[in-house]
Amino acid sequence: MIEVVANVDDHVDYKDIASIIKEKDDGFVRENPEMDFEFNEFEMVGFDKSALNRIKKSIKKYNNMMIIDFGFLFGEIKRKFELYKPHHEMYIEELDLTQIINSFPHLILDDSFESVHFVDNDFDKWRVIIIKDKNKDIIVDGYHMTRMFERYDNCELIESDTFEKDYMGWLFNLIKSFYLDEHYFGLEKMVIVADDAKSDSLLREIIPGYNRSEIPDIYLLRNTNLLTNMYSCAGMKYAAIDQVIALIMKLEPEEFWRLESEAYDI
């Protein structure tokens, strides 16, 4: 078994997953070219697997899955809320998290909207997994952002004291399970809400190539191309985080563009 070791030495640059794989086995040959990456030949180690067991037990109830980097999504919500509030009356506790799902297919930047279709796109039919650094809270206007999804049974918060290690392990194994574990075979699509160099490096190595050229299994919710850290994933279908946050804030398109103009003095 080839292992992609998650708990590498602190002085090793872990951004390039491919280099770690090559160091372990230069003779590796992919057996399934359609998948591009032979998941069964690799394993992430050194992370907390108990959270994955909880998710696996209930995953058959859902049609799709969304994985959220808490720091990215709610950090962007905080930034936009504080940017817009001087120009628009709004209350943080009134934000509608369900819009992250309900609006998503319509916002995917794609030449052919006909190809973007999710089965049963109701919010409660999605398994929403929020991954959070236990040592980093986000508070907006006195409101702890973890409270935003506590009311939803389909949302699960996973916290970690060793976020960098656990996040990569969880993301790798959830994608692996999506493709290989029969418990996950009822899922049609996956959306990953993230925008960082390590996620980019991991996805570059393991996401099947057809996700860039055909109707994909996996979509991204990230920054626009001018702002993103997901350079290697540029070919994957995505929706822009700004527009989704505007809908979470219950802003009409005209209001969104007005606030952008006023906030940035355009």
Coordinates of C-alpha atoms in Angstrom, one line a residue:
M1 CA 0.0 0.0 0.0
I2 CA 1.4 3.4 -1.0
E3 CA 0.7 6.0 1.6
V4 CA 0.4 9.7 1.0
V5 CA 1.6 10.7 4.5
A6 CA -0.4 13.6 6.0
N7 CA 1.8 14.1 9.1
V8 CA 5.0 15.0 7.3
D9 CA 7.8 17.0 8.8
D10 CA 6.9 20.7 9.4
H11 CA 9.8 21.7 7.2
V12 CA 8.6 19.8 4.2
D13 CA 6.5 21.7 1.6
Y14 CA 3.3 19.7 1.4
K15 CA 1.7 21.6 -1.4
D16 CA 2.9 19.3 -4.1
I17 CA 1.2 16.0 -3.5
A18 CA 2.6 14.6 -6.7
S19 CA 6.2 14.8 -5.6
I20 CA 5.4 12.9 -2.4
I21 CA 3.8 10.1 -4.5
K22 CA 6.7 9.9 -6.8
E23 CA 9.2 9.7 -4.0
K24 CA 7.3 6.7 -2.7
D25 CA 6.9 4.7 -5.9
D26 CA 8.3 6.0 -9.2
G27 CA 7.0 2.8 -10.9
F28 CA 3.4 3.4 -10.2
V29 CA 1.1 2.7 -13.2
R30 CA -2.6 3.7 -13.2
E31 CA -4.9 0.7 -13.8
N32 CA -8.0 2.8 -14.5
P33 CA -7.2 5.6 -17.0
E34 CA -10.8 6.9 -16.8
M35 CA -10.2 7.7 -13.1
D36 CA -6.7 9.1 -13.7
F37 CA -5.8 8.3 -10.1
E38 CA -5.9 4.8 -8.5
F39 CA -7.4 5.6 -5.1
N40 CA -7.0 2.1 -3.9
E41 CA -3.2 2.4 -4.1
F42 CA -3.1 5.4 -1.8
E43 CA -4.1 6.3 1.8
M44 CA -3.9 9.4 3.9
V45 CA -2.7 8.6 7.4
G46 CA -2.3 10.5 10.6
F47 CA -5.7 12.2 10.8
D48 CA -8.9 11.7 12.8
K49 CA -11.1 9.1 11.0
S50 CA -13.9 9.0 13.5
A51 CA -15.8 11.9 11.8
L52 CA -15.9 10.0 8.5
N53 CA -17.5 7.0 10.2
R54 CA -20.4 9.2 11.4
I55 CA -20.9 10.6 7.9
K56 CA -20.8 7.2 6.3
K57 CA -23.6 5.9 8.6
S58 CA -26.2 8.5 7.3
I59 CA -25.0 9.3 3.8
K60 CA -27.5 7.0 2.0
K61 CA -30.3 9.5 3.0
Y62 CA -28.9 12.1 0.7
N63 CA -28.6 12.8 -3.1
N64 CA -25.6 15.1 -3.1
M65 CA -22.8 16.2 -0.9
M66 CA -21.2 19.6 -0.2
I67 CA -17.9 20.0 1.7
I68 CA -17.3 23.4 3.1
D69 CA -14.0 24.9 4.4
F70 CA -15.6 26.9 7.3
G71 CA -12.8 29.5 7.3
F72 CA -13.1 30.3 3.6
L73 CA -16.9 30.5 3.3
F74 CA -17.7 32.3 6.6
G75 CA -14.6 34.4 6.3
E76 CA -16.0 35.7 3.0
I77 CA -19.4 36.2 4.5
K78 CA -17.9 38.2 7.3
R79 CA -15.9 40.3 4.9
K80 CA -18.9 41.0 2.6
F81 CA -21.3 41.7 5.5
E82 CA -18.9 44.3 7.0
L83 CA -18.4 45.8 3.6
Y84 CA -22.1 46.1 2.7
K85 CA -23.6 47.0 6.1
P86 CA -22.7 50.7 6.0
H87 CA -24.6 50.9 2.7
H88 CA -27.5 48.5 3.4
E89 CA -29.6 47.5 6.4
M90 CA -29.1 43.8 7.1
Y91 CA -29.0 41.5 10.1
I92 CA -26.5 38.6 10.2
E93 CA -29.0 36.2 11.9
E94 CA -31.3 36.6 8.9
L95 CA -28.9 35.1 6.4
D96 CA -30.3 32.1 4.5
L97 CA -27.7 29.4 4.2
T98 CA -30.1 27.2 2.1
Q99 CA -29.3 29.5 -0.9
I100 CA -25.8 28.0 -1.1
I101 CA -27.6 25.0 -2.5
N102 CA -30.7 26.3 -4.1
S103 CA -29.0 28.8 -6.3
F104 CA -25.8 26.9 -7.1
P105 CA -26.7 25.3 -10.4
H106 CA -27.9 28.6 -11.9
L107 CA -24.6 30.3 -11.0
I108 CA -22.1 27.9 -12.5
L109 CA -19.9 29.6 -15.0
D110 CA -20.4 27.4 -18.0
D111 CA -21.1 27.9 -21.7
S112 CA -24.0 25.4 -21.5
F113 CA -26.3 25.8 -18.6
E114 CA -28.3 22.8 -20.0
S115 CA -25.5 20.5 -18.8
V116 CA -25.8 21.7 -15.2
H117 CA -28.5 19.8 -13.4
F118 CA -28.7 18.3 -9.9
V119 CA -31.2 15.7 -8.9
D120 CA -33.5 16.8 -6.1
N121 CA -31.7 20.0 -5.5
D122 CA -33.6 20.8 -2.2
F123 CA -31.3 21.8 0.6
D124 CA -32.4 19.0 2.9
K125 CA -31.4 16.4 0.3
W126 CA -27.8 17.5 0.5
R127 CA -25.3 16.3 3.0
V128 CA -23.5 19.4 4.1
I129 CA -20.2 18.9 5.8
I130 CA -18.5 21.9 7.4
I131 CA -14.8 21.5 8.3
K132 CA -13.5 24.0 10.9
D133 CA -10.3 24.8 12.7
K134 CA -11.3 24.5 16.4
N135 CA -9.0 27.3 17.3
K136 CA -10.4 29.8 14.9
D137 CA -13.9 31.2 15.4
I138 CA -15.6 33.7 13.2
I139 CA -17.9 36.2 14.9
V140 CA -19.9 38.7 12.8
D141 CA -21.8 41.5 14.5
G142 CA -21.7 39.5 17.8
Y143 CA -23.1 36.4 16.1
H144 CA -21.0 33.2 16.1
M145 CA -21.2 31.9 12.6
T146 CA -21.4 28.2 13.7
R147 CA -24.9 29.0 14.8
M148 CA -26.0 29.5 11.2
F149 CA -26.2 25.8 10.4
E150 CA -27.1 24.4 13.8
R151 CA -30.8 24.4 12.8
Y152 CA -30.3 22.1 9.9
D153 CA -30.2 18.3 10.4
N154 CA -28.4 17.7 7.2
C155 CA -25.4 19.9 8.2
E156 CA -22.5 18.4 10.2
L157 CA -19.8 20.5 11.8
I158 CA -16.4 18.7 12.0
E159 CA -13.8 20.6 14.2
S160 CA -10.1 19.8 14.5
D161 CA -7.3 20.9 16.7
T162 CA -4.9 19.9 13.9
F163 CA -6.8 21.5 11.1
E164 CA -4.2 21.4 8.3
K165 CA -3.6 17.6 8.7
D166 CA -7.2 16.6 9.3
Y167 CA -8.7 18.8 6.6
M168 CA -6.6 17.2 3.9
G169 CA -7.3 13.7 5.2
W170 CA -11.0 14.3 5.3
L171 CA -11.2 15.9 1.9
F172 CA -9.1 13.1 0.3
N173 CA -11.2 10.4 1.9
L174 CA -14.6 11.9 1.2
I175 CA -13.6 12.2 -2.5
K176 CA -12.3 8.7 -2.5
S177 CA -15.5 7.4 -0.8
F178 CA -17.6 9.3 -3.3
Y179 CA -16.0 7.3 -6.1
L180 CA -15.3 3.9 -4.5
D181 CA -17.5 3.3 -1.4
E182 CA -20.9 1.7 -2.1
H183 CA -22.4 3.7 0.8
Y184 CA -21.8 6.8 -1.3
F185 CA -23.0 5.5 -4.6
G186 CA -26.5 7.2 -4.2
L187 CA -24.8 10.6 -4.4
E188 CA -25.0 12.3 -7.8
K189 CA -22.8 15.4 -7.3
M190 CA -20.3 16.9 -4.9
V191 CA -19.5 20.5 -4.4
I192 CA -16.3 21.7 -2.7
V193 CA -16.4 25.1 -1.1
A194 CA -12.7 26.1 -0.7
D195 CA -10.0 28.4 -2.2
D196 CA -6.5 27.6 -1.0
A197 CA -3.3 26.2 -2.5
K198 CA -3.3 22.9 -0.6
S199 CA -6.8 22.0 -1.7
D200 CA -5.8 23.0 -5.2
S201 CA -2.8 20.7 -5.2
L202 CA -4.8 17.8 -3.8
L203 CA -7.6 18.2 -6.3
R204 CA -5.2 18.5 -9.2
E205 CA -3.8 15.1 -8.4
I206 CA -7.0 13.1 -7.6
I207 CA -10.0 14.5 -9.5
P208 CA -10.7 12.5 -12.7
G209 CA -9.9 14.5 -15.8
Y210 CA -13.4 14.2 -17.3
N211 CA -14.5 16.7 -14.6
R212 CA -12.8 19.3 -16.7
S213 CA -14.1 18.4 -20.1
E214 CA -17.4 16.7 -19.7
I215 CA -20.4 16.9 -17.4
P216 CA -18.7 16.7 -14.0
D217 CA -19.3 14.9 -10.8
I218 CA -17.5 17.5 -8.8
Y219 CA -18.0 21.3 -8.8
L220 CA -16.3 24.1 -7.0
L221 CA -17.5 27.2 -5.1
R222 CA -14.5 29.5 -5.1
N223 CA -13.3 33.0 -5.9
T224 CA -13.3 34.2 -9.5
N225 CA -10.3 33.5 -11.7
L226 CA -8.7 36.8 -11.0
L227 CA -8.7 36.2 -7.2
T228 CA -8.5 32.4 -6.8
N229 CA -5.8 30.3 -5.3
M230 CA -7.2 27.3 -7.2
Y231 CA -5.0 27.8 -10.3
S232 CA -4.7 24.1 -11.1
C233 CA -8.4 23.6 -10.9
A234 CA -9.2 26.4 -13.4
G235 CA -10.8 23.9 -15.8
M236 CA -13.3 22.6 -13.3
K237 CA -16.9 24.0 -13.4
Y238 CA -17.4 26.5 -10.6
A239 CA -19.7 29.2 -9.2
A240 CA -18.3 32.5 -7.8
I241 CA -18.5 32.9 -4.1
D242 CA -19.5 36.5 -4.3
Q243 CA -22.7 35.8 -6.1
V244 CA -23.7 32.9 -3.8
I245 CA -23.0 35.1 -0.7
A246 CA -25.2 37.8 -2.2
L247 CA -28.1 35.3 -2.4
I248 CA -27.4 34.0 1.1
M249 CA -27.8 37.7 2.2
K250 CA -31.1 37.8 0.3
L251 CA -29.8 40.5 -2.1
E252 CA -31.4 40.9 -5.5
P253 CA -28.8 41.2 -8.4
E254 CA -29.4 44.9 -8.7
E255 CA -28.8 45.4 -4.9
F256 CA -25.6 43.3 -5.1
W257 CA -24.1 45.3 -7.9
R258 CA -25.1 48.6 -6.2
L259 CA -23.4 47.5 -3.0
E260 CA -20.3 46.4 -4.8
S261 CA -20.1 49.8 -6.5
E262 CA -20.7 51.8 -3.4
A263 CA -18.4 49.7 -1.1
Y264 CA -15.5 49.8 -3.6
D265 CA -16.4 53.4 -4.7
I266 CA -16.5 52.3 -8.3

